[in-house]
Amino acid sequence: MTPLFDGLRILEFGGGAAGPIATRYFADHGATVIRVESRRRPDFLRILRLTPTTPGGIDGSAHFAVLNANKLSVALDLSQPDGVGLARRLAISADAVAENFAPGAMARWGLDYDSLVRERSDLVMISTCLNGQTGPDRHYPGFGGQGSALAGFNHLTGWPDREPVGPFGTITDSLSPRFAALLLAAALLHRRRTGAGQHIDLSQVEAGIVCLSESLLTYTANGEVLTRLGNRSRHAAPHGVFRCADEDGRDRWVAIAVHDDEDWRRLVAALGRPAWAARPALATLAGRQQHVDEVESWLEAWTRTQTVADAAARLQTAGIDAVPVEDFGDLHDDPQLAHRRHFRTVEHEVLGSHTAETHAIRFSAMEPRLDSPAPRLGEHTEYVLRALLGMETEEFDRLRAAGVLE
């Protein structure tokens, strides 16, 4: 079956995660995604944890490799007019342009939407930066760590009597690409139907805020500012993660959620109807929340005697939401993920044989591909310029000799 985006060409500027994750969806489903890079200012993920002894130097970044499989890399010196001219030619010949630089960066090269649309009237372009292209804070650069705080996630994450800690990772870098991919696909479909292009301005902070709509609605409806609850919930009790018996020196945990009073009765039965759980005060959600410290303490006294697999299986059989808290070793060996071929083995010239992930969208009779590992910087410069752009040998050799092709 022909991949969904077969024949589509996307030109990508920028780095990190917010942009590259979005275009990776297209690459995994057949699109030709070309990254424009520079040796003078490489993607910061290429130099993250780089040391003088890193095998392969900037081509040996595991983090970069995770996000950029199935893509091509062209290395251009954009400080030279010929380099900018080449980038412009690539942009005009592409089906879409994606960039996640700070506002103004593309305009300084004359590669912004207003400049490119003069030559390509149906241009589809998406720009995604921390705060968007307009407004008083548009020039404030940042990454997902700042985005997490600005979008309100840090305020909600942590224990109520302690400082905000923020969610693991850079949450807006993980959320905004999902919006970006959907918006870009919609814009391309709109152009197919109408012939009209468009410029999409996506703020990573605003994309994150959309995912906290319940908290915003709660405030606008009744003035209540929701804050940190740890692993607890306003709507369920008990609700959290509970320590199980250690396994091979590793601490193990089970996540349990009791949503209503019927769930509670099922839990009590699964535990063998212990005396502490039979107290009438715990029969209602309000009562359990009032005595939540005691409930969690007694429940964990039981889970500590169980392996995580046994605890989860026993509670699931009783109709309770309960699952192991998997670590990364568990994920790698998870039979469900193995069945869906979420992890694939690829061979990288520098990193060697390693596991890479496909993006998790699957269509009927079609699944994501993982044809090639992440590119070395500039690995495909000649192929892209000569085979895809149609550049003659004489011009290519002249540009290479002038240092335009890094």
Coordinates of C-alpha atoms in Angstrom, one line a residue:
M1 CA 0.0 0.0 0.0
T2 CA 1.4 3.4 -0.9
P3 CA 2.3 5.4 2.2
L4 CA -0.1 8.2 3.2
F5 CA 2.3 11.1 2.4
D6 CA 4.2 9.5 -0.4
G7 CA 5.5 12.1 -2.8
L8 CA 5.1 15.0 -0.3
R9 CA 8.2 17.1 0.3
I10 CA 8.7 19.2 3.5
L11 CA 11.6 21.5 4.1
E12 CA 12.5 21.9 7.8
F13 CA 14.4 24.7 9.5
G14 CA 15.2 24.8 13.2
G15 CA 16.0 22.1 15.8
G16 CA 15.3 20.7 19.2
A17 CA 12.1 18.8 19.5
A18 CA 9.0 20.9 18.9
G19 CA 9.5 21.2 15.1
P20 CA 11.3 17.9 14.3
I21 CA 8.7 15.7 16.1
A22 CA 5.9 17.3 14.0
T23 CA 7.6 16.6 10.7
R24 CA 8.6 13.1 11.9
Y25 CA 5.0 12.0 11.6
F26 CA 5.1 12.9 7.9
A27 CA 8.5 11.2 7.4
D28 CA 7.3 8.0 9.1
H29 CA 4.4 7.9 6.6
G30 CA 6.3 8.4 3.4
A31 CA 7.0 12.1 3.1
T32 CA 10.5 13.4 2.1
V33 CA 11.5 15.6 5.0
I34 CA 14.7 17.6 4.3
R35 CA 16.4 19.3 7.3
V36 CA 18.4 22.4 6.5
E37 CA 21.4 22.4 8.9
S38 CA 24.7 24.2 9.5
R39 CA 28.0 23.1 10.9
R40 CA 28.6 26.6 12.1
R41 CA 25.4 26.4 14.3
P42 CA 24.3 22.8 14.5
D43 CA 21.0 21.7 16.1
F44 CA 21.6 21.9 19.8
L45 CA 20.5 18.3 20.2
R46 CA 23.5 17.3 18.1
I47 CA 25.8 18.9 20.7
L48 CA 23.8 17.9 23.8
R49 CA 26.3 16.1 26.1
L50 CA 28.9 16.3 23.4
T51 CA 32.5 15.7 24.7
P52 CA 35.9 15.5 23.0
T53 CA 35.6 11.7 23.2
T54 CA 32.0 11.4 21.8
P55 CA 32.2 8.8 19.0
G56 CA 31.3 10.5 15.7
G57 CA 31.2 14.0 17.3
I58 CA 28.0 15.9 16.4
D59 CA 26.8 12.9 14.4
G60 CA 26.8 10.7 17.5
S61 CA 23.9 12.3 19.4
A62 CA 21.4 9.7 20.6
H63 CA 18.8 12.3 21.4
F64 CA 19.0 13.7 17.8
A65 CA 18.8 10.2 16.4
V66 CA 15.6 9.5 18.3
L67 CA 13.7 12.4 16.8
N68 CA 15.0 12.5 13.2
A69 CA 14.9 9.1 11.7
N70 CA 13.6 8.8 8.1
K71 CA 14.8 12.4 7.3
L72 CA 17.4 13.9 4.9
S73 CA 20.0 16.5 5.9
V74 CA 21.4 19.3 3.8
A75 CA 24.2 21.4 5.2
L76 CA 24.2 25.0 4.0
D77 CA 26.1 28.1 5.1
L78 CA 23.3 30.6 5.4
S79 CA 25.8 33.4 6.2
Q80 CA 26.6 33.4 2.5
P81 CA 24.1 34.8 -0.1
D82 CA 24.4 31.7 -2.2
G83 CA 23.5 29.6 0.8
V84 CA 20.4 31.6 1.4
G85 CA 19.6 31.4 -2.3
L86 CA 19.8 27.7 -2.2
A87 CA 17.5 27.5 0.9
R88 CA 15.0 29.7 -1.0
R89 CA 15.1 27.4 -4.0
L90 CA 14.5 24.4 -1.8
A91 CA 11.6 26.1 0.0
I92 CA 9.9 27.2 -3.3
S93 CA 10.2 23.6 -4.6
A94 CA 8.8 22.0 -1.5
D95 CA 5.2 21.3 -0.7
A96 CA 5.5 22.8 2.8
V97 CA 8.0 24.6 5.0
A98 CA 8.3 24.1 8.7
E99 CA 10.4 26.2 11.1
N100 CA 10.7 26.6 14.8
F101 CA 13.2 29.4 15.1
A102 CA 12.6 32.5 17.3
P103 CA 10.5 35.2 15.5
G104 CA 12.6 37.2 13.1
A105 CA 15.3 34.6 12.3
M106 CA 13.7 33.5 9.0
A107 CA 13.0 37.1 8.1
R108 CA 16.7 38.0 8.4
W109 CA 17.4 35.5 5.7
G110 CA 14.5 36.5 3.6
L111 CA 13.0 33.1 4.2
D112 CA 9.9 34.1 6.1
Y113 CA 6.4 33.5 4.8
D114 CA 5.9 37.1 3.5
S115 CA 9.1 36.8 1.5
L116 CA 8.6 33.3 0.1
V117 CA 4.9 33.7 -0.8
R118 CA 5.9 36.3 -3.4
E119 CA 7.4 33.5 -5.4
R120 CA 5.1 30.7 -4.3
S121 CA 1.6 32.0 -3.9
D122 CA 0.2 28.7 -2.6
L123 CA 2.9 28.3 0.0
V124 CA 2.0 26.3 3.1
M125 CA 4.3 27.2 6.0
I126 CA 4.1 26.5 9.7
S127 CA 6.1 28.5 12.3
T128 CA 6.1 27.2 15.9
C129 CA 8.0 29.0 18.6
L130 CA 7.6 29.5 22.4
N131 CA 5.1 32.4 22.4
G132 CA 4.1 32.7 18.8
Q133 CA 5.0 35.3 16.1
T134 CA 3.1 38.2 17.6
G135 CA 2.6 39.9 21.0
P136 CA 4.8 41.6 23.6
D137 CA 6.7 38.3 24.5
R138 CA 7.2 37.0 21.0
H139 CA 10.9 37.6 21.1
Y140 CA 11.5 35.7 24.3
P141 CA 13.2 32.5 23.2
G142 CA 12.9 29.4 25.2
F143 CA 12.5 25.7 25.4
G144 CA 10.0 23.2 26.8
G145 CA 11.2 23.8 30.4
Q146 CA 10.1 27.5 30.2
G147 CA 7.0 26.5 28.2
S148 CA 6.0 24.1 30.9
A149 CA 6.1 26.9 33.5
L150 CA 4.4 29.5 31.3
A151 CA 1.6 27.1 30.3
G152 CA 0.7 26.3 33.9
F153 CA 1.9 22.8 34.1
N154 CA 4.5 23.4 36.8
H155 CA 1.8 24.9 39.0
L156 CA -0.1 21.7 38.9
T157 CA 2.8 19.2 39.2
G158 CA 4.2 18.2 42.5
W159 CA 3.1 17.8 46.1
P160 CA 0.8 20.4 47.7
D161 CA 3.2 21.3 50.5
R162 CA 6.3 21.6 48.2
E163 CA 7.5 23.7 45.4
P164 CA 6.3 23.2 41.8
V165 CA 8.5 20.6 40.1
G166 CA 7.1 20.5 36.6
P167 CA 6.3 17.3 34.6
F168 CA 9.1 15.0 33.4
G169 CA 10.7 16.2 30.2
T170 CA 9.8 19.3 28.2
I171 CA 6.0 19.0 28.0
T172 CA 5.2 21.7 25.5
D173 CA 7.9 20.3 23.2
S174 CA 5.9 17.1 23.4
L175 CA 2.4 18.5 23.1
S176 CA 2.8 21.2 20.5
P177 CA 4.2 18.9 17.7
R178 CA 0.9 17.0 17.8
F179 CA -1.0 20.2 17.1
A180 CA 1.6 21.2 14.5
A181 CA 1.3 18.0 12.5
L182 CA -2.5 18.1 12.5
L183 CA -2.5 21.8 11.4
L184 CA 0.1 21.2 8.7
A185 CA -1.9 18.2 7.3
A186 CA -5.1 20.2 7.4
A187 CA -3.4 23.1 5.5
L188 CA -2.1 20.8 2.8
L189 CA -5.6 19.3 2.4
H190 CA -7.1 22.8 2.3
R191 CA -4.6 23.7 -0.5
R192 CA -5.5 20.5 -2.4
R193 CA -9.2 21.5 -2.3
T194 CA -8.9 25.2 -2.9
G195 CA -5.5 25.9 -4.3
A196 CA -4.8 28.4 -1.5
G197 CA -1.8 28.2 0.8
Q198 CA -1.5 29.7 4.3
H199 CA 0.9 30.5 7.1
I200 CA 0.2 28.8 10.5
D201 CA 1.5 30.5 13.6
L202 CA 1.5 28.0 16.5
S203 CA 2.6 29.1 20.0
Q204 CA 4.0 26.2 21.9
V205 CA 2.8 27.7 25.2
E206 CA -0.7 28.2 23.9
A207 CA -0.8 24.6 22.6
G208 CA 0.1 23.5 26.1
I209 CA -2.6 25.7 27.7
V210 CA -5.3 24.0 25.5
C211 CA -4.4 20.8 27.3
L212 CA -5.3 22.3 30.7
S213 CA -8.8 23.4 29.6
E214 CA -10.4 21.8 32.7
S215 CA -8.3 23.9 35.1
L216 CA -9.1 27.1 33.1
L217 CA -12.8 26.3 33.0
T218 CA -12.9 25.6 36.7
Y219 CA -11.4 29.0 37.4
T220 CA -13.6 30.9 35.0
A221 CA -16.7 29.1 36.3
N222 CA -16.2 29.5 40.1
G223 CA -12.9 31.3 40.7
E224 CA -11.2 28.2 42.1
V225 CA -7.5 27.9 41.2
L226 CA -6.6 24.2 41.0
T227 CA -3.2 23.4 42.3
R228 CA -0.8 20.5 43.1
L229 CA -2.2 17.3 44.5
G230 CA 0.7 14.9 43.9
N231 CA -0.8 11.7 42.5
R232 CA -4.2 12.3 44.1
S233 CA -7.4 13.3 42.3
R234 CA -10.4 15.5 43.1
H235 CA -12.7 12.9 41.7
A236 CA -11.3 9.6 42.9
A237 CA -9.9 8.0 46.1
P238 CA -7.7 6.2 46.5
H239 CA -5.9 7.4 43.4
G240 CA -2.1 7.2 43.1
V241 CA 0.9 4.9 42.9
F242 CA 1.7 2.4 45.6
R243 CA 4.9 0.6 46.4
C244 CA 5.0 -3.1 45.7
A245 CA 7.6 -5.7 46.6
D246 CA 11.1 -4.9 45.2
E247 CA 12.3 -7.0 42.3
D248 CA 16.0 -7.6 41.5
G249 CA 17.0 -4.6 43.5
R250 CA 14.5 -2.3 41.7
D251 CA 11.6 -0.6 43.5
R252 CA 8.3 -1.4 41.8
W253 CA 5.0 0.4 41.9
V254 CA 1.4 -0.1 40.9
A255 CA -1.0 2.7 39.8
I256 CA -4.5 2.4 41.2
A257 CA -7.6 4.5 40.6
V258 CA -10.9 4.0 42.5
H259 CA -13.3 6.2 40.6
D260 CA -16.6 5.7 42.6
D261 CA -18.2 3.8 45.4
E262 CA -18.8 0.7 43.3
D263 CA -15.1 0.6 42.5
W264 CA -14.4 0.8 46.2
R265 CA -16.6 -2.2 46.9
R266 CA -14.8 -4.2 44.2
L267 CA -11.4 -3.2 45.7
V268 CA -12.5 -4.2 49.2
A269 CA -13.5 -7.6 47.9
A270 CA -10.3 -8.0 46.0
L271 CA -8.3 -7.3 49.2
G272 CA -10.2 -10.0 51.1
R273 CA -12.5 -7.6 53.0
P274 CA -9.9 -6.4 55.6
A275 CA -11.4 -4.8 58.7
W276 CA -9.9 -1.4 58.0
A277 CA -11.7 -1.2 54.6
A278 CA -15.0 -2.2 56.1
R279 CA -15.4 1.0 58.1
P280 CA -18.7 2.8 57.1
A281 CA -16.8 6.1 56.9
L282 CA -14.9 4.8 53.8
A283 CA -18.0 3.7 51.9
T284 CA -18.3 7.1 50.1
L285 CA -15.9 9.2 48.0
A286 CA -16.2 12.1 50.5
G287 CA -15.4 9.8 53.4
R288 CA -12.4 8.3 51.6
Q289 CA -11.1 11.7 50.7
Q290 CA -11.4 12.8 54.3
H291 CA -9.4 9.8 55.5
V292 CA -7.2 9.6 52.4
D293 CA -3.9 9.3 54.3
E294 CA -5.1 6.3 56.2
V295 CA -6.6 4.7 53.1
E296 CA -3.4 5.0 51.2
S297 CA -1.3 3.8 54.1
W298 CA -3.4 0.6 54.5
L299 CA -3.5 0.0 50.7
E300 CA 0.2 0.3 50.4
A301 CA 0.7 -2.1 53.3
W302 CA -1.0 -4.7 51.1
T303 CA 0.7 -3.8 47.8
R304 CA 4.1 -4.0 49.5
T305 CA 3.5 -7.7 50.0
Q306 CA 2.7 -8.3 46.3
T307 CA 4.7 -8.3 43.1
V308 CA 3.6 -5.5 40.8
A309 CA 2.4 -8.0 38.2
D310 CA 0.3 -10.0 40.7
A311 CA -1.2 -6.8 42.3
A312 CA -2.2 -5.4 38.9
A313 CA -3.6 -8.7 37.7
R314 CA -5.6 -9.3 40.8
L315 CA -7.1 -5.8 40.8
Q316 CA -7.8 -5.8 37.1
T317 CA -9.6 -9.1 37.4
A318 CA -11.8 -7.4 40.1
G319 CA -12.6 -4.6 37.6
I320 CA -10.3 -2.0 39.2
D321 CA -8.1 0.3 37.1
A322 CA -4.6 -0.9 38.1
V323 CA -1.4 -1.1 36.0
P324 CA 2.3 -1.5 36.7
V325 CA 4.4 1.6 36.6
E326 CA 6.8 0.6 33.9
D327 CA 10.4 1.7 33.7
F328 CA 12.2 2.0 30.4
G329 CA 13.5 -1.5 30.5
D330 CA 9.9 -2.7 30.9
L331 CA 8.8 -0.6 27.9
H332 CA 11.6 -2.0 25.8
D333 CA 10.4 -5.5 26.5
D334 CA 6.7 -4.9 26.6
P335 CA 4.8 -7.6 24.6
Q336 CA 2.1 -5.2 23.6
L337 CA 4.6 -2.7 22.1
A338 CA 6.4 -5.6 20.5
H339 CA 3.2 -6.9 18.9
R340 CA 2.7 -3.4 17.4
R341 CA 6.3 -3.1 16.3
H342 CA 6.7 0.2 18.2
F343 CA 10.4 -0.3 18.5
R344 CA 12.5 -1.1 15.4
T345 CA 16.2 -1.9 15.0
V346 CA 18.2 0.4 12.7
E347 CA 21.8 0.6 11.8
H348 CA 23.5 4.0 12.2
E349 CA 26.9 4.7 10.8
V350 CA 28.1 6.2 14.1
L351 CA 25.8 4.8 16.7
G352 CA 25.7 1.3 15.2
S353 CA 22.8 -1.0 15.7
H354 CA 20.2 0.6 18.0
T355 CA 16.5 0.7 18.8
A356 CA 14.4 3.5 17.4
E357 CA 10.8 4.3 17.8
T358 CA 8.2 4.7 15.2
H359 CA 5.5 7.4 15.7
A360 CA 2.4 5.8 17.1
I361 CA -0.2 6.7 14.5
R362 CA -1.4 3.7 12.4
F363 CA -3.9 3.7 9.6
S364 CA -5.9 0.8 8.2
A365 CA -3.6 -1.6 6.5
M366 CA -0.7 0.8 7.0
E367 CA 1.8 1.4 9.7
P368 CA 4.7 3.8 10.3
R369 CA 7.9 3.0 8.4
L370 CA 11.4 3.2 9.7
D371 CA 13.5 3.0 6.6
S372 CA 16.6 4.9 7.7
P373 CA 18.3 6.2 10.8
A374 CA 18.7 9.9 11.6
P375 CA 21.0 11.5 9.1
R376 CA 24.6 12.6 9.7
L377 CA 24.9 16.4 9.3
G378 CA 24.9 17.1 5.5
E379 CA 24.7 13.5 4.6
H380 CA 22.3 14.1 1.8
T381 CA 23.4 17.4 0.5
E382 CA 24.5 16.2 -2.9
Y383 CA 21.5 13.9 -3.4
V384 CA 19.0 16.6 -2.5
L385 CA 20.6 19.4 -4.6
R386 CA 21.3 17.3 -7.6
A387 CA 18.7 14.6 -7.7
L388 CA 15.7 16.5 -6.1
L389 CA 16.5 20.1 -7.0
G390 CA 18.0 19.3 -10.4
M391 CA 21.3 21.2 -9.9
E392 CA 23.9 20.8 -12.6
T393 CA 27.3 19.4 -11.7
E394 CA 29.1 22.6 -12.5
E395 CA 27.0 24.7 -10.1
F396 CA 27.3 22.1 -7.4
D397 CA 31.1 21.9 -7.6
R398 CA 31.3 25.7 -7.6
L399 CA 29.2 26.0 -4.5
R400 CA 31.1 23.3 -2.7
A401 CA 34.4 24.9 -3.5
A402 CA 33.1 28.3 -2.2
G403 CA 32.2 26.7 1.1
V404 CA 28.4 27.2 0.7
L405 CA 27.9 23.5 1.1
E406 CA 29.2 22.7 4.5

